[in-house]
Short mmCIF file of C-alpha atoms and ligand atoms in Angstrom, two decimals:
data_model
loop_
_atom_site.label_atom_id
_atom_site.label_comp_id
_atom_site.label_asym_id
_atom_site.label_seq_id
_atom_site.Cartn_x
_atom_site.Cartn_y
_atom_site.Cartn_z
CA GLU A 719 64.04 -96.77 13.92
CA LYS A 720 65.55 -100.26 14.30
CA GLY A 721 62.11 -101.69 13.57
CA GLY A 722 62.12 -104.04 16.54
CA TYR A 723 65.63 -105.33 15.91
CA GLN A 724 68.34 -105.05 18.55
CA HIS A 725 70.86 -103.52 16.15
CA PHE A 726 70.95 -101.90 12.73
CA MET A 727 73.28 -104.62 11.51
CA ILE A 728 70.78 -107.43 12.01
CA LYS A 729 67.98 -105.25 10.65
CA GLU A 730 70.05 -104.64 7.52
CA ILE A 731 70.91 -108.32 7.19
CA TYR A 732 67.18 -109.00 7.19
CA GLU A 733 66.56 -106.24 4.67
CA GLN A 734 68.61 -108.09 2.07
CA PRO A 735 65.72 -109.76 0.24
CA LYS A 736 64.15 -106.33 -0.28
CA ALA A 737 67.47 -104.69 -1.19
CA LEU A 738 68.16 -107.41 -3.74
CA LYS A 739 64.71 -107.07 -5.22
CA GLU A 740 65.02 -103.30 -5.51
CA THR A 741 68.41 -103.60 -7.13
CA ILE A 742 67.38 -106.28 -9.61
CA SER A 743 63.76 -105.55 -10.61
CA PRO A 744 64.17 -102.09 -12.16
CA ARG A 745 67.11 -103.39 -14.21
CA VAL A 746 65.33 -106.22 -15.97
CA ASN A 747 62.42 -105.53 -18.30
CA ASN A 748 59.71 -107.98 -19.35
CA LYS A 749 61.77 -109.08 -22.36
CA ASN A 750 64.55 -110.16 -19.97
CA GLU A 751 66.74 -107.33 -21.17
CA ILE A 752 69.07 -105.65 -18.71
CA VAL A 753 68.40 -101.92 -18.56
CA LEU A 754 71.21 -99.91 -17.01
CA ASP A 755 69.94 -96.36 -17.28
CA ASP A 756 72.97 -94.55 -15.98
CA ILE A 757 75.47 -96.59 -17.92
CA LYS A 758 76.00 -95.29 -21.42
CA LEU A 759 78.58 -97.84 -22.54
CA THR A 760 77.69 -98.89 -26.07
CA LYS A 761 78.65 -102.02 -27.94
CA GLU A 762 81.31 -99.95 -29.73
CA ASP A 763 82.68 -98.63 -26.45
CA LEU A 764 82.90 -102.17 -25.15
CA GLU A 765 84.71 -103.38 -28.22
CA LYS A 766 87.44 -100.85 -27.54
CA ILE A 767 87.93 -101.93 -23.95
CA ASN A 768 90.70 -104.45 -23.48
CA LYS A 769 91.03 -104.40 -19.74
CA VAL A 770 88.87 -103.80 -16.69
CA VAL A 771 90.25 -102.56 -13.38
CA ILE A 772 88.05 -102.79 -10.31
CA VAL A 773 89.14 -100.72 -7.33
CA ALA A 774 87.60 -100.42 -3.87
CA CYS A 775 88.25 -100.78 -0.13
CA GLY A 776 87.19 -103.34 2.47
CA THR A 777 83.88 -105.03 1.80
CA ALA A 778 83.47 -103.26 -1.53
CA TYR A 779 86.85 -104.71 -2.54
CA HIS A 780 85.52 -108.17 -1.76
CA ALA A 781 82.58 -107.48 -4.07
CA GLY A 782 85.16 -106.42 -6.66
CA LEU A 783 86.86 -109.81 -6.42
CA VAL A 784 83.60 -111.50 -7.37
CA GLY A 785 83.19 -108.82 -10.06
CA ARG A 786 86.48 -109.90 -11.57
CA TYR A 787 85.24 -113.48 -11.74
CA ALA A 788 81.89 -112.48 -13.27
CA ILE A 789 83.32 -110.15 -15.91
CA GLU A 790 86.04 -112.58 -16.96
CA LYS A 791 83.54 -115.41 -17.08
CA PHE A 792 80.69 -113.69 -18.93
CA ALA A 793 82.35 -110.84 -20.85
CA LYS A 794 85.78 -112.44 -21.42
CA ILE A 795 87.73 -109.30 -20.68
CA PRO A 796 90.83 -109.52 -18.46
CA VAL A 797 90.12 -107.96 -15.06
CA GLU A 798 92.32 -106.80 -12.22
CA THR A 799 90.88 -106.07 -8.79
CA ASP A 800 92.88 -103.97 -6.37
CA VAL A 801 92.45 -102.13 -3.10
CA ALA A 802 92.33 -98.40 -3.71
CA SER A 803 95.14 -97.52 -1.31
CA GLU A 804 97.49 -99.83 -3.25
CA PHE A 805 96.31 -99.09 -6.75
CA ARG A 806 96.91 -95.36 -6.56
CA TYR A 807 100.50 -95.67 -5.42
CA ARG A 808 101.76 -98.29 -7.85
CA ASP A 809 101.68 -96.28 -11.06
CA PRO A 810 99.14 -98.71 -12.49
CA PHE A 811 98.95 -99.42 -16.19
CA VAL A 812 95.75 -97.75 -17.29
CA ASP A 813 94.94 -96.12 -20.63
CA ASP A 814 91.98 -95.09 -22.75
CA ARG A 815 91.14 -98.72 -23.44
CA THR A 816 90.65 -99.43 -19.75
CA LEU A 817 87.29 -99.57 -18.05
CA PHE A 818 87.78 -98.55 -14.43
CA ILE A 819 85.11 -99.65 -11.97
CA ALA A 820 85.01 -98.00 -8.54
CA VAL A 821 82.86 -99.82 -5.98
CA SER A 822 81.84 -97.81 -2.93
CA GLN A 823 78.76 -97.99 -0.74
CA SER A 824 79.15 -94.42 0.51
CA GLY A 825 80.64 -93.03 -2.67
CA GLU A 826 82.89 -90.90 -0.47
CA THR A 827 85.86 -93.12 0.40
CA ALA A 828 89.00 -91.02 0.01
CA ASP A 829 91.29 -93.67 -1.45
CA THR A 830 88.68 -94.94 -3.89
CA LEU A 831 87.98 -91.41 -5.05
CA ALA A 832 91.70 -90.67 -5.48
CA ALA A 833 92.14 -93.88 -7.46
CA LEU A 834 89.19 -92.92 -9.68
CA ARG A 835 90.79 -89.54 -10.40
CA GLU A 836 94.10 -91.17 -11.21
CA ALA A 837 92.43 -93.58 -13.64
CA LYS A 838 90.48 -90.77 -15.25
CA GLU A 839 93.61 -88.75 -15.73
CA LYS A 840 95.17 -91.68 -17.53
CA GLY A 841 92.22 -91.78 -19.92
CA ALA A 842 90.11 -94.60 -18.50
CA ARG A 843 86.35 -94.73 -18.79
CA VAL A 844 85.01 -94.66 -15.24
CA LEU A 845 82.01 -96.57 -13.94
CA ALA A 846 80.90 -96.22 -10.33
CA VAL A 847 78.92 -98.79 -8.36
CA THR A 848 77.58 -96.93 -5.35
CA ASN A 849 74.68 -96.81 -2.95
CA VAL A 850 74.48 -93.05 -2.52
CA VAL A 851 72.91 -90.83 -5.16
CA GLY A 852 74.85 -87.64 -5.62
CA SER A 853 77.93 -88.91 -3.76
CA ARG A 854 81.28 -87.60 -4.91
CA ILE A 855 82.23 -90.82 -6.63
CA SER A 856 78.91 -90.93 -8.49
CA ARG A 857 79.40 -87.34 -9.64
CA GLU A 858 82.91 -87.86 -10.94
CA ALA A 859 82.20 -91.09 -12.80
CA ASP A 860 81.14 -91.34 -16.46
CA ASP A 861 78.65 -94.10 -15.74
CA VAL A 862 76.88 -95.12 -12.54
CA PHE A 863 75.17 -98.21 -11.22
CA TYR A 864 73.15 -97.47 -8.09
CA THR A 865 72.72 -100.34 -5.66
CA TRP A 866 69.29 -99.63 -4.26
CA ALA A 867 70.08 -101.09 -0.85
CA GLY A 868 68.65 -98.14 1.02
CA PRO A 869 70.59 -96.34 3.77
CA GLU A 870 73.10 -98.54 5.55
CA ILE A 871 73.59 -97.39 9.12
CA ALA A 872 75.62 -100.16 10.77
CA VAL A 873 79.34 -99.73 10.27
CA ALA A 874 79.65 -103.34 9.13
CA SER A 875 78.42 -103.52 5.58
CA THR A 876 75.90 -106.24 4.73
CA LYS A 877 73.10 -105.32 2.34
CA ALA A 878 75.43 -103.00 0.44
CA TYR A 879 77.74 -105.95 -0.24
CA THR A 880 75.08 -108.31 -1.57
CA THR A 881 73.66 -105.59 -3.81
CA GLN A 882 77.18 -104.77 -5.04
CA LEU A 883 77.50 -108.42 -6.02
CA VAL A 884 74.25 -108.20 -7.96
CA ALA A 885 75.54 -105.04 -9.66
CA MET A 886 78.67 -106.85 -10.76
CA TYR A 887 76.65 -109.77 -12.14
CA LEU A 888 74.26 -107.52 -14.06
CA ILE A 889 77.10 -105.45 -15.51
CA ALA A 890 79.00 -108.60 -16.50
CA LEU A 891 75.95 -110.25 -18.08
CA ASP A 892 75.06 -107.13 -20.00
CA MET A 893 78.61 -106.79 -21.29
CA GLY A 894 78.72 -110.45 -22.21
CA LEU A 895 75.51 -110.28 -24.21
CA LYS A 896 76.57 -107.09 -26.00
CA LYS A 897 79.97 -108.53 -26.83
CA GLY A 898 78.55 -111.91 -27.81
CA THR A 899 80.76 -113.75 -25.34
CA ILE A 900 77.81 -115.39 -23.63
CA THR A 901 74.99 -117.26 -25.35
CA LYS A 902 71.45 -115.98 -24.96
CA GLY A 903 70.58 -119.31 -23.35
CA LYS A 904 73.22 -118.94 -20.67
CA TYR A 905 72.38 -115.25 -20.19
CA ASP A 906 68.70 -116.10 -19.63
CA ALA A 907 69.55 -118.92 -17.27
CA VAL A 908 71.80 -116.73 -15.10
CA LEU A 909 69.45 -113.78 -15.14
CA ASN A 910 66.40 -115.90 -14.31
CA GLU A 911 68.30 -117.43 -11.43
CA LEU A 912 69.34 -114.01 -10.15
CA LYS A 913 65.68 -113.01 -10.12
CA THR A 914 64.95 -115.80 -7.61
CA PHE A 915 67.48 -114.44 -5.12
CA PRO A 916 65.21 -112.18 -3.07
CA GLU A 917 63.12 -115.26 -2.37
CA LYS A 918 66.11 -117.53 -1.75
CA ALA A 919 67.68 -114.99 0.60
CA GLU A 920 64.38 -114.80 2.45
CA LYS A 921 64.35 -118.57 2.85
CA LEU A 922 67.95 -118.55 4.09
CA LEU A 923 67.13 -115.92 6.70
CA GLN A 924 64.39 -118.04 8.20
CA ASP A 925 66.64 -120.43 10.04
CA LYS A 926 69.10 -118.50 12.08
CA GLN A 927 68.76 -120.74 15.14
CA LEU A 928 71.60 -123.08 14.19
CA LEU A 929 73.91 -120.10 13.71
CA GLN A 930 72.83 -118.52 16.96
CA GLU A 931 73.54 -121.74 18.88
CA LEU A 932 76.87 -122.05 17.13
CA ALA A 933 77.78 -118.47 18.08
CA ASP A 934 76.85 -119.14 21.69
CA LYS A 935 79.33 -122.01 21.75
CA GLN A 936 82.11 -120.49 19.66
CA PHE A 937 82.32 -116.89 20.81
CA ASN A 938 85.45 -117.40 22.88
CA ASN A 939 87.82 -118.31 20.08
CA GLN A 940 91.15 -116.52 19.79
CA ASN A 941 91.52 -117.22 16.10
CA VAL A 942 89.11 -118.10 13.34
CA PHE A 943 90.03 -119.19 9.83
CA TYR A 944 87.92 -119.03 6.69
CA ILE A 945 88.87 -121.28 3.83
CA GLY A 946 87.47 -121.66 0.33
CA ARG A 947 88.44 -121.90 -3.31
CA GLY A 948 87.56 -119.60 -6.19
CA ILE A 949 84.62 -117.35 -5.39
CA ASP A 950 84.22 -119.18 -2.08
CA ASP A 951 87.59 -117.74 -1.11
CA HIS A 952 86.32 -114.24 -1.93
CA VAL A 953 83.27 -114.79 0.27
CA GLY A 954 85.48 -116.19 3.02
CA ARG A 955 87.39 -112.92 3.06
CA GLU A 956 84.18 -111.01 3.52
CA GLY A 957 83.04 -113.37 6.30
CA SER A 958 86.37 -112.94 8.04
CA LEU A 959 86.28 -109.14 7.80
CA LYS A 960 82.73 -109.12 9.22
CA LEU A 961 83.78 -111.22 12.19
CA LYS A 962 86.94 -109.33 13.08
CA GLU A 963 85.49 -105.85 12.75
CA ILE A 964 82.55 -106.40 15.08
CA SER A 965 83.73 -109.14 17.47
CA TYR A 966 87.45 -108.23 17.72
CA ILE A 967 88.40 -111.87 17.27
CA HIS A 968 91.45 -112.29 15.09
CA SER A 969 90.35 -113.95 11.90
CA GLU A 970 91.93 -114.68 8.62
CA ALA A 971 90.69 -115.92 5.28
CA ILE A 972 92.89 -117.89 2.96
CA ALA A 973 92.54 -119.78 -0.27
CA ALA A 974 92.15 -123.37 0.87
CA GLY A 975 94.91 -124.56 -1.43
CA GLU A 976 97.33 -122.25 0.36
CA LEU A 977 96.73 -123.87 3.76
CA LYS A 978 99.62 -126.24 3.56
CA HIS A 979 101.95 -123.44 2.50
CA GLY A 980 101.90 -121.97 5.96
CA THR A 981 98.63 -121.24 7.71
CA ILE A 982 97.87 -124.83 8.66
CA ALA A 983 100.63 -124.45 11.26
CA LEU A 984 98.15 -122.40 13.30
CA ILE A 985 95.38 -124.98 13.39
CA GLU A 986 95.12 -126.65 16.75
CA GLU A 987 92.65 -128.48 18.95
CA GLY A 988 89.35 -126.58 18.83
CA THR A 989 90.34 -123.87 16.31
CA LEU A 990 87.23 -122.70 14.48
CA VAL A 991 87.47 -123.09 10.71
CA VAL A 992 84.67 -121.94 8.43
CA ALA A 993 84.96 -123.86 5.18
CA LEU A 994 83.02 -122.74 2.13
CA ALA A 995 82.35 -125.56 -0.31
CA THR A 996 79.66 -124.38 -2.70
CA GLN A 997 81.46 -124.98 -5.98
CA ASP A 998 80.82 -128.35 -7.61
CA HIS A 999 84.11 -128.49 -9.49
CA LEU A 1000 86.03 -127.76 -6.28
CA TYR A 1001 83.93 -129.76 -3.86
CA ASP A 1002 86.21 -132.80 -3.55
CA LYS A 1003 89.22 -130.57 -3.12
CA MET A 1004 87.42 -128.77 -0.29
CA LEU A 1005 86.52 -132.08 1.36
CA SER A 1006 90.25 -132.90 1.46
CA ASN A 1007 91.06 -129.49 2.92
CA ILE A 1008 88.40 -130.01 5.58
CA LYS A 1009 89.92 -133.40 6.44
CA GLU A 1010 93.36 -131.79 6.72
CA VAL A 1011 92.25 -129.24 9.29
CA LYS A 1012 90.07 -131.78 11.10
CA ALA A 1013 93.11 -134.03 11.46
CA ARG A 1014 94.75 -131.18 13.42
CA GLY A 1015 91.79 -130.79 15.72
CA ALA A 1016 89.83 -127.96 14.03
CA TYR A 1017 86.14 -127.49 14.63
CA VAL A 1018 84.76 -127.14 11.11
CA VAL A 1019 81.64 -125.27 10.07
CA ALA A 1020 81.01 -126.00 6.41
CA VAL A 1021 78.85 -123.98 4.04
CA ALA A 1022 77.51 -126.01 1.12
CA LYS A 1023 74.60 -126.15 -1.30
CA GLU A 1024 71.56 -128.02 -0.05
CA GLY A 1025 71.66 -131.65 -1.01
CA ASN A 1026 75.45 -131.92 -0.75
CA THR A 1027 75.10 -133.72 2.55
CA GLU A 1028 78.20 -135.90 2.36
CA ILE A 1029 80.02 -132.89 3.77
CA GLU A 1030 78.50 -133.80 7.13
CA LYS A 1031 80.87 -136.76 7.26
CA SER A 1032 83.89 -134.45 7.35
CA ALA A 1033 82.64 -131.22 8.95
CA ASP A 1034 81.28 -130.75 12.47
CA ILE A 1035 78.34 -128.66 11.32
CA ALA A 1036 76.96 -128.01 7.85
CA ILE A 1037 75.10 -124.87 6.90
CA TYR A 1038 73.18 -125.15 3.66
CA ILE A 1039 72.33 -122.48 1.13
CA PRO A 1040 69.47 -122.95 -1.36
CA ASN A 1041 70.52 -124.65 -4.55
CA THR A 1042 71.65 -122.23 -7.24
CA LEU A 1043 74.10 -121.78 -10.11
CA ASP A 1044 77.70 -122.08 -8.94
CA GLU A 1045 78.55 -118.73 -10.54
CA LEU A 1046 76.11 -116.92 -8.25
CA THR A 1047 76.60 -118.52 -4.82
CA PRO A 1048 78.34 -115.55 -3.10
CA VAL A 1049 75.09 -113.58 -2.79
CA LEU A 1050 73.64 -116.39 -0.69
CA SER A 1051 76.67 -117.94 1.00
CA VAL A 1052 77.72 -114.70 2.64
CA ILE A 1053 74.42 -114.43 4.54
CA PRO A 1054 75.10 -117.18 7.11
CA LEU A 1055 78.57 -115.69 7.62
CA GLN A 1056 77.06 -112.27 8.36
CA ILE A 1057 74.63 -113.82 10.84
CA LEU A 1058 77.35 -115.87 12.52
CA ALA A 1059 79.60 -112.81 12.91
CA TYR A 1060 76.69 -110.85 14.30
CA TYR A 1061 75.72 -113.39 16.96
CA ILE A 1062 79.33 -113.98 17.98
CA ALA A 1063 79.74 -110.23 18.51
CA VAL A 1064 76.48 -110.09 20.48
CA ALA A 1065 77.59 -113.04 22.63
CA ARG A 1066 80.81 -111.14 23.40
CA GLY A 1067 78.85 -108.07 24.41
CA CYS A 1068 80.32 -105.90 21.64
CA ASP A 1069 78.88 -102.62 20.39
CA VAL A 1070 77.90 -104.22 17.10
CA ASP A 1071 76.75 -101.16 15.19
CA LYS A 1072 79.67 -98.98 16.23
CA PRO A 1073 82.81 -101.06 16.48
CA LYS A 1074 85.77 -99.38 18.12
CA ASN A 1075 88.22 -97.55 15.86
CA LEU A 1076 85.94 -97.77 12.80
CA ALA A 1077 83.97 -95.15 10.91
CA LYS A 1078 81.18 -95.79 8.43
CA SER A 1079 82.73 -93.65 5.77
CA VAL A 1080 86.49 -93.26 5.53
CA THR A 1081 86.95 -89.81 4.02
CA VAL A 1082 90.56 -89.45 5.11
CA GLU A 1083 93.45 -91.50 3.75
C1 F6R B 13 83.25 -103.34 6.27
C2 F6R B 13 83.08 -102.00 5.75
C3 F6R B 13 84.25 -101.31 5.13
C4 F6R B 13 83.81 -100.59 3.86
C5 F6R B 13 84.95 -99.79 3.27
C6 F6R B 13 84.58 -99.13 1.96
O1 F6R B 13 82.07 -103.86 6.79
O2 F6R B 13 82.02 -101.45 5.83
O3 F6R B 13 85.27 -102.22 4.86
O4 F6R B 13 83.35 -101.55 2.95
O5 F6R B 13 85.35 -98.80 4.18
O6 F6R B 13 83.52 -98.25 2.12
P1 F6R B 13 82.71 -97.72 0.88
O7 F6R B 13 82.05 -98.89 0.25
O8 F6R B 13 81.75 -96.73 1.42
O9 F6R B 13 83.71 -97.12 -0.07
#
């Protein structure tokens, strides 16, 4: 059932090209139009919406952070992203002009479901992004986007996350085109690029050796830090969650610009820092952040776009992702982080697919 893989997690990491393809292909027709069958939001509906609220837990929340970026960028609607267990208890401002997006792989997470009900009660239109047909969240939502990732067995979410990212991009692009906040040229460019992702993910998955060797050297760390700016910070959070949940190493992700406001105090000789530097407009800033942590003795693993090799002068190791549009990097940059977390957990002898204290679907609060 694991198809020759040692664990479901690594099998599912390797299923990402297929999961991406199955999530993207049925949604784009031969005229490059996005077809979202289970989403009935019309142009008129969209015109009424003045705010989007994305709510989720854990990994799905991290997809929601990228969703905020994509919707603000392409559809020019203000977006808030919140964790479900916070959202529902803060008497959030939601009304009938709010589009509420619940992101949930299982579609059964108790807090996400409760938040959805709260938003619905306040009059919001509810869209669910989920991987499970017929799940509670899908049934209670007005509109649904199914991530066709296929069943995800490992507790640590991988292919569900990358397909959730794709869902957010497709929803944002579609909204942008309908609202006229994105040009057709830009829309085509982003969509065409997205269509290359199954292939690019496949390419990325071919060289895991560097990551495996890195894991074999770095598995004994007490603390790991992930730093990045903008969407790189969102991906860093996901990388950090992956590592801590399966390897039990304490890890933390912070916005790189926040380092000197506290966290840099914890960097010492040999501390592992994973620095994401995929964004052109933030690249120089990231190089300075890398130098700051290096100066305190950190061992830096940088993730950058291929070709940006000057990063090798500051980082100890560079991991490259295939070249792509800066807006879309999370779908690719998370993959090496998943693989690194996996091999570190394996090197530590952890029960990767069933980490202690965790359940695949959290149906209690
Ligand atoms: C982490 C992980 C969890 C889930 C979270 C939400 O790898 O799997 O953080 O993402 O429990 O679950 P869903 O998406 O089913 O609502």
